[in-house]
Amino acid sequence: METVSTNMAFGGVQHVCRHAARSTGTDMTLSVYVPPHAPGARLPVVWYLSGLTCTHANVTEKGEYRRACAELGLIFVAPDTSPRGTEVPDDDAYDFGQGAGFYVDATVAPFDRHFRMWSYVTEELPELVAAHFPADMARQGIMGHSMGGHGALTIGLCHPERFRAISAFAPIVAPSQVPWGEKALSGYLGPDRAAWRRHDAVALIEDGARVDALKVDQGSGDAFLAEQLRPELLERACADAGIALSLGIRQGYDHSYYFISTFMADHLRWHAGRLNG
């Protein structure tokens, strides 16, 4: 793994790394913050999945997580949102193709060759982080924003034995029922809606996926709230399933990193409480 940069922050080290990924067949870049710690200590890990059009850099530069991670002793890992490169298929629209991997393993050509973000995030990346950083892989949490909130919820619901804490900012909770999700899931997975259900948090819960608790924050001033995000569908599914959902509707906040950075420390404290409990 190649080190692109390292910077001291709050007594820890912010890493940006690049490696040749077997899952995607491309180089992938990721951000890893390691807080100050005693020699030989193994630290809990929080994975952060970003939204449409983002790279690892958006949360790294705007997420304001390092102070909280240093205080709480959390490793914070932020991968890219899709494979990239001239050989990787793309689309002119912002919500499909490069920058919009939707955290699935594509089965439709030509995207099936490189767009394997589910395998990258759930299999390859944990192996890489465990090999290169002082990560305690018995204590993992996952969180994300928008498309990444969808990824965090679906990956967490499919791997409840791995993730002790699952949270999201303004997630796409039911992609099978909204335009962003219908476009992405049909383009990557094909027209069979049954194949979409394992990549839809509401459908997963309806089909029996269970965790004890979820934490979600949503801005009331989010322009995508009514058409694309629809947190009320997750609220209803969790109520029917007996999952404790903490749903914070934050008055006046939008979809941006101003919103995410405001509530980032709150989410990280919630993760730390569950990972260290």
XYZ file of C-alpha atoms in Angstrom:
277
model
C 0.000 0.000 0.000
C 1.318 3.408 -0.997
C 1.192 6.328 1.412
C -0.025 9.436 -0.406
C 0.205 11.731 2.625
C 0.354 11.822 6.420
C -0.514 14.743 8.680
C -0.561 15.127 12.443
C -3.940 16.114 13.891
C -5.068 16.161 17.552
C -2.123 13.964 18.498
C -2.983 11.296 15.931
C -2.119 10.794 12.275
C -4.309 11.378 9.232
C -3.267 8.958 6.486
C -4.262 9.009 2.830
C -3.309 5.769 1.075
C -3.572 4.197 -2.348
C -3.516 0.528 -3.318
C -4.266 -1.784 -6.231
C -7.643 -3.312 -5.404
C -8.450 -6.844 -6.499
C -12.200 -6.244 -6.073
C -12.437 -3.376 -8.544
C -9.381 -4.048 -10.680
C -8.333 -0.425 -10.196
C -6.263 1.684 -7.858
C -8.347 2.821 -4.869
C -7.656 5.696 -2.494
C -8.761 5.800 1.137
C -8.440 7.992 4.196
C -7.526 6.550 7.615
C -7.272 8.582 10.812
C -5.445 6.834 13.679
C -5.863 8.583 17.050
C -3.111 8.816 19.676
C -2.768 5.507 21.490
C -0.451 3.466 23.668
C 2.091 1.213 21.919
C 0.546 -2.139 21.115
C -3.041 -0.988 21.669
C -5.749 -2.154 19.279
C -8.465 0.391 18.581
C -12.104 0.149 17.459
C -12.843 1.087 13.854
C -15.617 3.230 12.395
C -16.151 2.964 8.637
C -17.589 6.032 6.889
C -19.224 5.660 3.463
C -19.644 8.834 1.419
C -22.434 9.986 -0.876
C -22.952 10.675 -4.567
C -20.118 12.502 -6.395
C -17.815 12.245 -3.353
C -14.362 10.759 -2.928
C -12.529 9.952 0.297
C -11.563 13.628 0.442
C -14.980 15.147 1.176
C -15.343 13.831 4.706
C -11.585 14.025 5.297
C -11.586 17.745 4.597
C -15.073 18.740 5.802
C -16.271 16.074 8.251
C -14.633 17.464 11.423
C -14.260 14.010 12.993
C -10.638 14.032 14.133
C -11.033 15.804 17.477
C -13.803 13.407 18.539
C -11.920 10.350 17.271
C -8.805 11.430 19.191
C -10.810 11.879 22.397
C -12.740 8.615 21.963
C -9.904 6.447 20.617
C -11.553 5.574 17.293
C -9.902 4.738 13.976
C -11.903 6.418 11.191
C -11.755 4.905 7.680
C -13.250 6.600 4.603
C -12.936 4.840 1.220
C -13.833 6.244 -2.182
C -17.380 5.827 -3.515
C -16.536 3.930 -6.705
C -13.717 2.678 -8.911
C -12.185 5.342 -11.120
C -10.014 5.547 -14.209
C -10.117 5.865 -17.968
C -10.835 2.137 -18.303
C -13.795 2.301 -15.903
C -17.241 2.799 -17.496
C -18.972 6.049 -16.610
C -22.141 8.019 -17.246
C -22.731 11.691 -17.999
C -25.145 11.994 -15.069
C -23.851 12.661 -11.539
C -25.935 9.871 -9.990
C -24.582 6.882 -11.939
C -21.143 5.577 -12.866
C -17.940 6.935 -11.369
C -18.595 8.585 -8.030
C -21.868 6.675 -7.686
C -21.027 3.043 -6.949
C -24.018 2.588 -4.592
C -22.095 -0.029 -2.564
C -23.256 -2.987 -4.672
C -21.500 -5.624 -6.756
C -22.755 -4.895 -10.268
C -23.987 -7.806 -12.373
C -24.793 -5.865 -15.569
C -22.135 -5.269 -18.244
C -20.028 -3.203 -18.591
C -20.236 -2.233 -14.905
C -19.829 -5.777 -13.569
C -16.085 -5.776 -14.233
C -15.126 -2.883 -11.916
C -18.147 -1.815 -9.868
C -17.770 -4.231 -6.967
C -17.990 -1.861 -4.034
C -19.862 -4.309 -1.782
C -16.961 -6.779 -1.944
C -14.432 -3.979 -1.626
C -15.988 -2.519 1.530
C -17.004 -5.778 3.232
C -14.066 -8.033 2.334
C -10.970 -6.425 0.841
C -10.832 -3.156 2.758
C -11.156 -4.724 6.243
C -8.295 -7.099 5.414
C -6.150 -4.174 4.283
C -6.886 -1.996 7.312
C -6.301 -4.878 9.725
C -2.926 -5.572 8.118
C -1.635 -1.984 8.159
C -3.238 -0.222 11.130
C -3.790 -0.997 14.861
C -7.420 -1.983 14.299
C -9.424 -4.197 16.635
C -11.655 -5.948 14.111
C -13.837 -7.339 16.902
C -15.075 -3.771 17.468
C -16.433 -2.239 14.271
C -19.070 0.366 13.535
C -20.295 1.717 10.212
C -21.830 5.034 9.222
C -22.423 7.041 6.062
C -24.135 9.915 4.294
C -26.891 9.809 1.653
C -25.827 7.056 -0.805
C -23.242 6.124 1.831
C -25.959 6.073 4.477
C -27.748 3.538 2.280
C -24.508 1.545 2.126
C -23.952 1.710 5.883
C -27.498 0.584 6.669
C -27.554 -2.287 4.170
C -24.057 -3.564 4.995
C -24.760 -3.276 8.714
C -28.104 -5.074 8.441
C -26.495 -7.871 6.400
C -23.604 -8.242 8.884
C -25.085 -7.694 12.361
C -22.468 -9.995 13.883
C -19.696 -7.672 12.687
C -21.015 -4.169 13.310
C -21.920 -3.198 16.865
C -22.997 0.298 15.800
C -24.772 1.481 12.619
C -25.686 5.082 11.909
C -26.378 7.396 8.991
C -26.794 11.008 7.935
C -29.687 11.591 5.508
C -29.604 8.032 4.126
C -31.430 6.706 1.081
C -33.418 4.237 3.181
C -35.532 2.606 0.449
C -33.698 2.868 -2.881
C -36.190 0.518 -4.551
C -38.843 3.209 -4.056
C -37.013 6.411 -5.068
C -35.533 7.732 -8.350
C -31.853 7.650 -7.327
C -32.115 4.043 -6.214
C -34.268 2.789 -9.077
C -31.787 4.202 -11.582
C -28.731 2.796 -9.823
C -30.090 -0.629 -8.895
C -31.558 -1.284 -12.340
C -28.359 -0.081 -14.021
C -26.034 -2.162 -11.848
C -28.188 -5.186 -10.992
C -30.721 -5.403 -13.832
C -34.537 -5.232 -13.902
C -35.303 -8.018 -11.405
C -36.503 -6.114 -8.342
C -36.101 -9.200 -6.164
C -32.327 -8.830 -6.595
C -32.541 -5.261 -5.302
C -33.948 -6.176 -1.885
C -30.623 -7.018 -0.215
C -29.498 -3.500 -1.129
C -32.540 -1.755 0.338
C -32.600 -1.155 4.110
C -36.385 -1.070 4.393
C -36.740 -4.243 2.302
C -34.048 -6.010 4.349
C -35.934 -5.260 7.557
C -39.213 -6.357 5.979
C -37.479 -9.599 4.964
C -36.240 -10.313 8.501
C -32.903 -8.520 8.961
C -32.498 -7.461 12.578
C -30.203 -5.300 14.695
C -31.014 -3.922 18.117
C -30.603 -0.222 17.273
C -29.998 2.301 14.491
C -29.162 6.006 14.668
C -30.177 8.390 11.862
C -30.060 12.179 11.585
C -31.918 14.042 8.852
C -32.110 17.749 8.075
C -35.611 19.200 7.721
C -34.320 21.630 5.081
C -32.816 18.878 2.911
C -33.892 19.402 -0.720
C -33.860 15.623 -1.281
C -35.927 14.707 1.770
C -39.379 14.082 0.277
C -38.420 12.511 -3.061
C -35.182 10.593 -2.464
C -34.618 9.956 1.266
C -38.014 9.242 2.874
C -36.969 8.458 6.456
C -40.583 7.779 7.403
C -40.320 4.461 5.547
C -37.417 3.382 7.757
C -39.256 4.627 10.846
C -42.275 2.470 9.975
C -40.179 -0.620 9.161
C -38.201 -0.356 12.399
C -41.367 0.114 14.457
C -42.913 -3.000 12.889
C -39.705 -5.007 13.481
C -39.016 -3.841 17.022
C -35.721 -2.136 16.099
C -34.887 0.868 18.277
C -34.456 3.721 15.796
C -33.144 7.064 17.001
C -34.347 9.398 14.243
C -33.318 13.015 14.715
C -35.050 15.530 12.426
C -32.737 18.525 12.623
C -34.645 21.705 11.934
C -33.273 23.888 9.147
C -30.297 21.691 8.226
C -29.688 20.696 4.609
C -27.870 17.834 2.860
C -24.375 19.318 3.059
C -21.290 18.788 5.183
C -22.361 21.758 7.299
C -25.079 19.400 8.543
C -22.822 16.341 8.798
C -20.023 18.132 10.639
C -22.502 19.559 13.153
C -23.653 16.118 14.299
C -20.527 14.054 13.544
C -19.221 14.069 17.127
C -22.640 13.005 18.429
C -22.604 9.978 16.122
C -19.029 9.114 17.050
C -19.858 9.239 20.747
C -22.755 6.879 20.128
C -20.450 4.506 18.231
C -17.804 4.658 20.957
C -20.358 3.832 23.621
C -21.459 0.724 21.766
C -17.977 -0.341 20.654
C -16.474 0.030 24.108
C -19.476 -1.303 26.031
